[in-house]
Amino acid sequence: MTDPVAASHNRHGKWPRIWRAFRKHKGAMIGGGILMFIILGVLLGDLLWATDPQALDIRNKNMRPLYTLLWDTDAKVGWAHPLGTDSLGRDALANLIVGGRTSLAVGAVAMCIALLVGTTVGILAGLFRWLDGPLMRLTDLVLALPILPLLLLVATLFRAPLRAQFGPEAGMFVLIVTVIGLTSWMQTARIVRSEILHLKEQDFILAARSIGTRPFALIWRHLLPNTLSPILVSATLGLATAIITESALSFLGFGFPPDFPTWGKMLADSVQRMDQYPERVILPGAAISLTVLSVNYLGDGLRDAFDPRSHRRSRN
Amino acid sequence: MKLSSTLLSLGTVCFFASTATAERGSDGHVKILFWQAPSTLNPFQSGGAKDNEAASLVLEPLGRYDPNGALVPYLAQHIPTVANGGVANDLTSITWTLKPDLMWSDGTPVTSEDVKFSADYCMHPDAGCSQLAKFDGVETVEIIDAYTVKVNFAAPRPNPYGPFMGGQSPILQKAQFQDCLGARAIECVAQNFAPIGTGPFTVKEFRPNDVISFEANPNYRDATKPAFETLTLKGGGDATAAGRAVLETGEFDYAWNLQLAPDVLAKMADVGIGKPIAAFGTTVERLEMNLTDPNPDLDKNIRATREAPHPFLTDMNVRKALSMAIDRSLLVEIGYGPTGRPTCNLVPGPAYYASDNTACLTQDIAGANRLLDAAGWVRGTDGVRTKDGQRLSILFQTSTNNVRQEFQALIKHWWNELGVETELRNINASIYFGADANSPDTFQKFYADVAMHANNYDGTDPQTYLAMYRCGNEPKPSRQWQGENINRFCDPAYDTLIDTLSQTSDLETRYDLAKRMNDMLTKDSYVVVPLIDRGRVSAHANSLGGVLMNSWDSELWNIADWHRIE
Amino acid sequence: MFTFTLRRLGMAIPALVFISAVIFMLLELAPGDPLAQVPLSVPPEVRANMREALGLGESAHVRYWKWLVQMFWVEPQVLCDHIFGSTFAEGKQRVISWQTRSPVMDTVAQRLPQTLWVVGMAYVIGVLVAVPIGIYSAYRQYSLFDQAGTFVSMLGFSIPPFFVGPLLIMVFAVQLGWVPSVYDTTHTVHDWQSFLVQLRQMILPVLVLSLQAMAQISRYMRASMLSVLHQDFIRTARAKGLPERKVVYVHALRNSLIPVVTAIALGLPSIFGGAIITEVVFKVNGIGDQLLNALLANDLPSVQTLTFLIAVLIVMFNLIADLLYGVLDPRIRYD
């Protein structure tokens, strides 16, 4: 057995080849498109829809989305609030836009921290036996730590300095993102380690080692590409977990200030009225699901593109 | 006190229509749902209302409060008063007489030994008794004879109904608890989980924080009661799910403490298989104004203490304007519906203690703006008022809870119209209401300008409640941030009234004093800005009769009378 | 392998003591007050007295030492007494919950059955469904089955249980009335009829939890199977003319199980920890509910004990996973 990945690394056409493979992946293109749309929507949406998400409009509370008209012509709707309003008359569309910004940022940053820390720990533990014990015990420790007291402790210690540095909202954001990120890398680490343990005894790695490939090159060129599949899966799952963890924290009162919407919090707040106002759970819920799904397909496409073995070819 | 008229009248009708001829245990099984599960059945070791209410099925005091706040004898023959000679003329003692032939559920007689023992149990210095305040001022408990007990107070007590009155101060069986005194109290798990009582039910199985199974007490003093043979008290979940299980699916007969948004509760009630019931007591949701400066740049021994007066909340015009901007009726409509009513009083009831203070009920944003203009607070370019370089910028904190967060948003909106900038913060209740001196987020420490929460007092006498606002009772570093005067209010005239109240026994004078003190804190100074008089709300199935909601004692106070109706 | 196991077990004890110390320190430093739920009408002096009675007057290291002794010395004796009827633990102080004033381990023992029934069952079902779905999805990548599987599992994963739970209750308990909305923990199964009752009350929470487990594990299974299926040795096996079944189920599956085993081993301790939100939503009142209650009430001895038990399981299953790697890929060596 030779290492097919390393073998195909002719330095010239690598990136164009990956791009071509990626473009051919229909799921990835659609997923990427939707994700792009969501990202642009939450970043630039308030330029198009300039309603203040926090403005109260008590007279127009509990408005329904425009589409309700399709089956209920008596519904309380209005063009001023195309997706309706909540029980205090806050505009749902504006909240979705602003809330999405926070949720996506929390998800993405926490996912990156988790990927970076998890992959590093996993590779080091899998590759170097003397690091394996300490790093895996560290993983066990963090897995066992209860997140709520941890968040409380971190908030007590760092909220005041962070608030002074970044202001109340951004300070809280840094705090929550860091805690979620730092408590969600363990799964990635364990899985990467198990793959490395398996890979490093395979012939092509032994061969690469025997010809004196340096550890860094070994990791970068041989090990990482071959562990890409599980890494991408944990990235996708990590994004979803981070968004939902944030909402659960807000739900329990450990999260963002009350006038700081996120998708998860909008969903959590509306659960008790879901039979009367289903749109209030469906809209943020769909936004979360759509983001996670598109990231998942994007991940699929990336994996296929980076892994030349999986170029679609007829089986047998 | 008034009852939520429409909601409660139904329950009352059922109550009087029914008490007739039943036989003990003839109505089978009844199921109660507490979304906060009871952790113990010993009120002296309890952590809150959930435990005390569950315990009231088994343990009984000498007397209870009825839905009108009146005293009703339970284990006592009658309620002692000065008039009937039960309370000494100088108010230094009260003598209780037990009903004759009372029996514990194990068949042994109830005697004055048990009453005295209950006091000894709670007053033991190492017991950590959570109801110790009920025995405040008690010097000795004397046994006169097998059925008579005399409680001697160290000083005259105008309100001698602390010990043995109400669900929080029941009688324990001496034989069962005598090895559980002091530090050993905590080790008596079996006793705390299954106390032997005189109430209508006995404990069959107790699973902490989960479910309790009860059976009818074979030795209950009324041979025809309780109507139910067995009772299950399930705990856990949340208020929405509890309401659903009674009002929508009918799996349970009674759900306790349904703090739900009014539209949600109304929709559940529309199903028609059960109904919510409410009663008002003394719980007032209020804004607390911090009279001291919570600025984080201050030295931690000075911050939020009386040494650092607040830069702008010490200006009464600002406090008054903040109060005037609030539309209390709208808050009620959004957060509480029929289970809340706007109030300007810190002491909202009983009626004879409530001041006729209603000026705050109408919102007046224009007036508030004029007031601030006149006081020299000028709007800057960003719309926020300033005076002598001091911006009206408020940090507004409360505990985490859907209704409170909606209130915060509304109040921020109104204050914004006054030119007041508001930053909101919500803190988990387990920290906010805790007294951890190391946490910056407790309500005692008050590292914010304005806070919102509810408080109440037990029983019907507000004396200790009003005494919280005494000079020197404020939390501060030298007291490890313990103390109840969280506004850091200090007025010698008020302190004089506290002392007068504690020495006055004439009821009319007491009412007047309490009203004056209430007004000093609210409409004269706006240090406490009451918002809503909050009722207690629960729900029961239509097939459950005899329920009589009570906010002065345990909700399950008359469970012996509950029965099944068609 | 045997010496490796022994060495790892030996190392586990200091590691666990260290972990318990870190957890204790974390809980100690985090803000919170066990008396936060006591009504505000209880005055500060009474609170101080109550705190004293809980043992909070002692310094932190004394309390940690006491906990260590109770957990590692007294509780095993209690277990021994329970099994053999001996009396080693008589009169010795056990780990006492601040909330209920009763031994934490008694409550754990009381709650373990429903947690194992509901959460354990859900996990087993989730894994049993996920593995074949993952295999087939990878084998027929981008087929309709694969697309549907991907969609359902990502949907299942991205919708939080605090929404799915009430939704299912709304539909199946309130509207249709097929199942109860409140789990009865005192229900005992003794005949077919009562078994059906148990089944009905279990089905919703099991559904919610198994969907989550299924989503996660099937993703790992699919990804790992995909990368194995494209490797040379599979081509070689096919070229050798081995039957397709054997190629997939023996050669590919075995080599792709490693990340899946890791994911499963990571998930198993969480069975014991219970599923906090799902347990609360369905009122299953298992160990997850106990942990949440303890956290909200700042009941430190309970939180400490429960997280420690979870840590023990984490360390144990980590070891089991490591041993399984050796079985799946004999080339992996540890010594």
mmCIF file of N, CA and C in Angstrom, chain B residues 439-511:
data_model
loop_
_atom_site.group_PDB
_atom_site.id
_atom_site.type_symbol
_atom_site.label_atom_id
_atom_site.label_comp_id
_atom_site.label_asym_id
_atom_site.label_seq_id
_atom_site.Cartn_x
_atom_site.Cartn_y
_atom_site.Cartn_z
ATOM 1 N N SER B 439 -19.707 37.054 45.515
ATOM 2 C CA SER B 439 -20.283 37.289 44.196
ATOM 3 C C SER B 439 -20.670 38.752 44.056
ATOM 4 N N PRO B 440 -20.363 39.361 42.922
ATOM 5 C CA PRO B 440 -20.752 40.764 42.729
ATOM 6 C C PRO B 440 -22.227 40.907 42.343
ATOM 7 N N ASP B 441 -22.920 39.793 42.138
ATOM 8 C CA ASP B 441 -24.238 39.861 41.519
ATOM 9 C C ASP B 441 -25.400 39.615 42.469
ATOM 10 N N THR B 442 -25.171 39.614 43.786
ATOM 11 C CA THR B 442 -26.291 39.369 44.676
ATOM 12 C C THR B 442 -27.120 40.635 44.829
ATOM 13 N N PHE B 443 -28.390 40.465 45.180
ATOM 14 C CA PHE B 443 -29.226 41.656 45.329
ATOM 15 C C PHE B 443 -28.808 42.467 46.541
ATOM 16 N N GLN B 444 -28.173 41.812 47.524
ATOM 17 C CA GLN B 444 -27.711 42.570 48.681
ATOM 18 C C GLN B 444 -26.574 43.509 48.306
ATOM 19 N N LYS B 445 -25.653 42.997 47.486
ATOM 20 C CA LYS B 445 -24.515 43.833 47.134
ATOM 21 C C LYS B 445 -24.958 45.007 46.285
ATOM 22 N N PHE B 446 -25.931 44.759 45.413
ATOM 23 C CA PHE B 446 -26.562 45.815 44.630
ATOM 24 C C PHE B 446 -25.539 46.627 43.851
ATOM 25 N N TYR B 447 -24.706 45.960 43.068
ATOM 26 C CA TYR B 447 -23.765 46.670 42.211
ATOM 27 C C TYR B 447 -24.475 47.103 40.932
ATOM 28 N N ALA B 448 -25.579 47.805 41.099
ATOM 29 C CA ALA B 448 -26.348 48.333 39.975
ATOM 30 C C ALA B 448 -27.105 49.527 40.510
ATOM 31 N N ASP B 449 -27.758 50.275 39.609
ATOM 32 C CA ASP B 449 -28.463 51.468 40.074
ATOM 33 C C ASP B 449 -29.889 51.150 40.496
ATOM 34 N N VAL B 450 -30.546 50.315 39.683
ATOM 35 C CA VAL B 450 -31.920 49.961 39.982
ATOM 36 C C VAL B 450 -32.033 48.447 39.904
ATOM 37 N N ALA B 451 -32.818 47.835 40.787
ATOM 38 C CA ALA B 451 -33.028 46.393 40.728
ATOM 39 C C ALA B 451 -34.523 46.130 40.791
ATOM 40 N N MET B 452 -34.918 44.991 40.221
ATOM 41 C CA MET B 452 -36.332 44.628 40.269
ATOM 42 C C MET B 452 -36.455 43.202 40.801
ATOM 43 N N HIS B 453 -37.269 43.021 41.815
ATOM 44 C CA HIS B 453 -37.608 41.685 42.281
ATOM 45 C C HIS B 453 -38.839 41.791 43.160
ATOM 46 N N ALA B 454 -39.275 40.680 43.711
ATOM 47 C CA ALA B 454 -40.446 40.686 44.568
ATOM 48 C C ALA B 454 -40.023 40.326 45.979
ATOM 49 N N ASN B 455 -40.790 40.807 46.947
ATOM 50 C CA ASN B 455 -40.560 40.385 48.321
ATOM 51 C C ASN B 455 -41.928 40.345 48.997
ATOM 52 N N ASN B 456 -42.004 39.673 50.117
ATOM 53 C CA ASN B 456 -43.280 39.586 50.824
ATOM 54 C C ASN B 456 -43.003 39.361 52.299
ATOM 55 N N TYR B 457 -44.052 39.276 53.082
ATOM 56 C CA TYR B 457 -43.841 38.904 54.487
ATOM 57 C C TYR B 457 -44.832 37.812 54.866
ATOM 58 N N ASP B 458 -44.455 37.051 55.877
ATOM 59 C CA ASP B 458 -45.295 35.936 56.314
ATOM 60 C C ASP B 458 -46.370 36.431 57.264
ATOM 61 N N GLY B 459 -47.504 35.766 57.244
ATOM 62 C CA GLY B 459 -48.570 36.128 58.157
ATOM 63 C C GLY B 459 -49.200 37.441 57.731
ATOM 64 N N THR B 460 -49.832 38.127 58.677
ATOM 65 C CA THR B 460 -50.575 39.323 58.312
ATOM 66 C C THR B 460 -50.023 40.578 58.956
ATOM 67 N N ASP B 461 -48.955 40.451 59.723
ATOM 68 C CA ASP B 461 -48.440 41.618 60.426
ATOM 69 C C ASP B 461 -47.137 42.107 59.805
ATOM 70 N N PRO B 462 -47.086 43.366 59.323
ATOM 71 C CA PRO B 462 -45.912 43.821 58.565
ATOM 72 C C PRO B 462 -44.775 44.384 59.412
ATOM 73 N N GLN B 463 -44.830 44.225 60.741
ATOM 74 C CA GLN B 463 -43.847 44.918 61.573
ATOM 75 C C GLN B 463 -42.392 44.595 61.200
ATOM 76 N N THR B 464 -42.050 43.301 61.153
ATOM 77 C CA THR B 464 -40.656 42.958 60.847
ATOM 78 C C THR B 464 -40.289 43.367 59.429
ATOM 79 N N TYR B 465 -41.270 43.290 58.564
ATOM 80 C CA TYR B 465 -41.046 43.665 57.164
ATOM 81 C C TYR B 465 -40.647 45.127 57.070
ATOM 82 N N LEU B 466 -41.391 45.989 57.746
ATOM 83 C CA LEU B 466 -41.099 47.420 57.684
ATOM 84 C C LEU B 466 -39.823 47.758 58.444
ATOM 85 N N ALA B 467 -39.484 46.913 59.420
ATOM 86 C CA ALA B 467 -38.276 47.187 60.203
ATOM 87 C C ALA B 467 -37.004 46.906 59.418
ATOM 88 N N MET B 468 -37.148 46.280 58.232
ATOM 89 C CA MET B 468 -35.960 46.006 57.427
ATOM 90 C C MET B 468 -35.250 47.286 57.011
ATOM 91 N N TYR B 469 -36.017 48.396 56.911
ATOM 92 C CA TYR B 469 -35.449 49.628 56.361
ATOM 93 C C TYR B 469 -34.834 50.523 57.435
ATOM 94 N N ARG B 470 -34.383 49.923 58.504
ATOM 95 C CA ARG B 470 -33.768 50.677 59.588
ATOM 96 C C ARG B 470 -32.348 51.101 59.175
ATOM 97 N N CYS B 471 -31.941 52.294 59.652
ATOM 98 C CA CYS B 471 -30.554 52.734 59.441
ATOM 99 C C CYS B 471 -29.622 51.652 60.003
ATOM 100 N N GLY B 472 -28.596 51.339 59.305
ATOM 101 C CA GLY B 472 -27.621 50.387 59.824
ATOM 102 C C GLY B 472 -27.918 48.959 59.439
ATOM 103 N N ASN B 473 -29.147 48.692 58.957
ATOM 104 C CA ASN B 473 -29.469 47.325 58.537
ATOM 105 C C ASN B 473 -29.095 47.097 57.079
ATOM 106 N N GLU B 474 -28.306 48.019 56.507
ATOM 107 C CA GLU B 474 -27.962 47.842 55.098
ATOM 108 C C GLU B 474 -26.782 46.872 54.956
ATOM 109 N N PRO B 475 -26.720 46.140 53.854
ATOM 110 C CA PRO B 475 -25.562 45.274 53.612
ATOM 111 C C PRO B 475 -24.323 46.148 53.428
ATOM 112 N N LYS B 476 -23.226 45.729 54.002
ATOM 113 C CA LYS B 476 -21.977 46.468 53.834
ATOM 114 C C LYS B 476 -20.826 45.525 54.116
ATOM 115 N N PRO B 477 -19.608 45.907 53.720
ATOM 116 C CA PRO B 477 -18.482 44.968 53.872
ATOM 117 C C PRO B 477 -18.324 44.493 55.313
ATOM 118 N N SER B 478 -18.507 45.381 56.297
ATOM 119 C CA SER B 478 -18.264 44.967 57.680
ATOM 120 C C SER B 478 -19.300 43.944 58.152
ATOM 121 N N ARG B 479 -20.439 43.818 57.439
ATOM 122 C CA ARG B 479 -21.424 42.790 57.795
ATOM 123 C C ARG B 479 -21.409 41.651 56.778
ATOM 124 N N GLN B 480 -20.313 41.507 56.083
ATOM 125 C CA GLN B 480 -20.206 40.492 55.022
ATOM 126 C C GLN B 480 -21.362 40.627 54.019
ATOM 127 N N TRP B 481 -21.772 41.850 53.788
ATOM 128 C CA TRP B 481 -22.820 42.151 52.805
ATOM 129 C C TRP B 481 -24.142 41.485 53.153
ATOM 130 N N GLN B 482 -24.376 41.202 54.443
ATOM 131 C CA GLN B 482 -25.686 40.702 54.833
ATOM 132 C C GLN B 482 -26.513 41.887 55.304
ATOM 133 N N GLY B 483 -27.802 41.823 55.137
ATOM 134 C CA GLY B 483 -28.668 42.917 55.556
ATOM 135 C C GLY B 483 -29.830 43.036 54.598
ATOM 136 N N GLU B 484 -30.939 43.586 55.109
ATOM 137 C CA GLU B 484 -32.151 43.592 54.300
ATOM 138 C C GLU B 484 -32.481 44.948 53.721
ATOM 139 N N ASN B 485 -31.825 45.980 54.241
ATOM 140 C CA ASN B 485 -32.109 47.331 53.773
ATOM 141 C C ASN B 485 -31.277 47.588 52.533
ATOM 142 N N ILE B 486 -31.675 46.953 51.417
ATOM 143 C CA ILE B 486 -30.756 46.975 50.281
ATOM 144 C C ILE B 486 -30.716 48.326 49.592
ATOM 145 N N ASN B 487 -31.711 49.174 49.805
ATOM 146 C CA ASN B 487 -31.671 50.509 49.211
ATOM 147 C C ASN B 487 -30.704 51.418 49.958
ATOM 148 N N ARG B 488 -30.242 50.968 51.119
ATOM 149 C CA ARG B 488 -29.389 51.765 51.997
ATOM 150 C C ARG B 488 -30.151 53.023 52.444
ATOM 151 N N PHE B 489 -31.446 52.849 52.702
ATOM 152 C CA PHE B 489 -32.293 53.954 53.160
ATOM 153 C C PHE B 489 -31.963 54.249 54.610
ATOM 154 N N CYS B 490 -31.945 55.532 54.970
ATOM 155 C CA CYS B 490 -31.692 55.853 56.378
ATOM 156 C C CYS B 490 -32.390 57.153 56.728
ATOM 157 N N ASP B 491 -33.373 57.060 57.614
ATOM 158 C CA ASP B 491 -34.118 58.236 58.029
ATOM 159 C C ASP B 491 -34.453 58.076 59.518
ATOM 160 N N PRO B 492 -33.855 58.924 60.368
ATOM 161 C CA PRO B 492 -34.094 58.779 61.821
ATOM 162 C C PRO B 492 -35.584 58.816 62.160
ATOM 163 N N ALA B 493 -36.350 59.631 61.435
ATOM 164 C CA ALA B 493 -37.783 59.701 61.717
ATOM 165 C C ALA B 493 -38.438 58.348 61.488
ATOM 166 N N TYR B 494 -37.978 57.654 60.443
ATOM 167 C CA TYR B 494 -38.519 56.328 60.150
ATOM 168 C C TYR B 494 -38.156 55.356 61.272
ATOM 169 N N ASP B 495 -36.900 55.435 61.733
ATOM 170 C CA ASP B 495 -36.471 54.539 62.811
ATOM 171 C C ASP B 495 -37.319 54.729 64.060
ATOM 172 N N THR B 496 -37.677 55.988 64.335
ATOM 173 C CA THR B 496 -38.527 56.259 65.497
ATOM 174 C C THR B 496 -39.873 55.551 65.335
ATOM 175 N N LEU B 497 -40.405 55.601 64.106
ATOM 176 C CA LEU B 497 -41.686 54.939 63.871
ATOM 177 C C LEU B 497 -41.575 53.419 64.062
ATOM 178 N N ILE B 498 -40.429 52.840 63.640
ATOM 179 C CA ILE B 498 -40.236 51.402 63.846
ATOM 180 C C ILE B 498 -40.349 51.076 65.330
ATOM 181 N N ASP B 499 -39.650 51.895 66.155
ATOM 182 C CA ASP B 499 -39.667 51.628 67.591
ATOM 183 C C ASP B 499 -41.073 51.791 68.163
ATOM 184 N N THR B 500 -41.770 52.837 67.709
ATOM 185 C CA THR B 500 -43.131 53.046 68.215
ATOM 186 C C THR B 500 -44.010 51.856 67.847
ATOM 187 N N LEU B 501 -43.900 51.408 66.607
ATOM 188 C CA LEU B 501 -44.732 50.290 66.150
ATOM 189 C C LEU B 501 -44.501 49.051 67.006
ATOM 190 N N SER B 502 -43.224 48.797 67.362
ATOM 191 C CA SER B 502 -42.940 47.574 68.095
ATOM 192 C C SER B 502 -43.456 47.638 69.534
ATOM 193 N N GLN B 503 -43.864 48.840 69.987
ATOM 194 C CA GLN B 503 -44.383 48.935 71.352
ATOM 195 C C GLN B 503 -45.886 49.197 71.400
ATOM 196 N N THR B 504 -46.500 49.292 70.226
ATOM 197 C CA THR B 504 -47.913 49.623 70.195
ATOM 198 C C THR B 504 -48.749 48.366 70.030
ATOM 199 N N SER B 505 -49.763 48.222 70.859
ATOM 200 C CA SER B 505 -50.604 47.043 70.695
ATOM 201 C C SER B 505 -51.971 47.406 70.146
ATOM 202 N N ASP B 506 -52.361 48.656 70.290
ATOM 203 C CA ASP B 506 -53.675 49.038 69.778
ATOM 204 C C ASP B 506 -53.693 48.889 68.258
ATOM 205 N N LEU B 507 -54.631 48.104 67.757
ATOM 206 C CA LEU B 507 -54.594 47.744 66.342
ATOM 207 C C LEU B 507 -54.747 48.958 65.437
ATOM 208 N N GLU B 508 -55.716 49.846 65.747
ATOM 209 C CA GLU B 508 -55.930 51.013 64.886
ATOM 210 C C GLU B 508 -54.655 51.843 64.758
ATOM 211 N N THR B 509 -53.973 52.057 65.896
ATOM 212 C CA THR B 509 -52.729 52.823 65.856
ATOM 213 C C THR B 509 -51.680 52.098 65.015
ATOM 214 N N ARG B 510 -51.649 50.764 65.149
ATOM 215 C CA ARG B 510 -50.688 49.987 64.360
ATOM 216 C C ARG B 510 -50.948 50.178 62.867
ATOM 217 N N TYR B 511 -52.222 50.120 62.484
ATOM 218 C CA TYR B 511 -52.543 50.308 61.061
ATOM 219 C C TYR B 511 -52.021 51.659 60.582
#
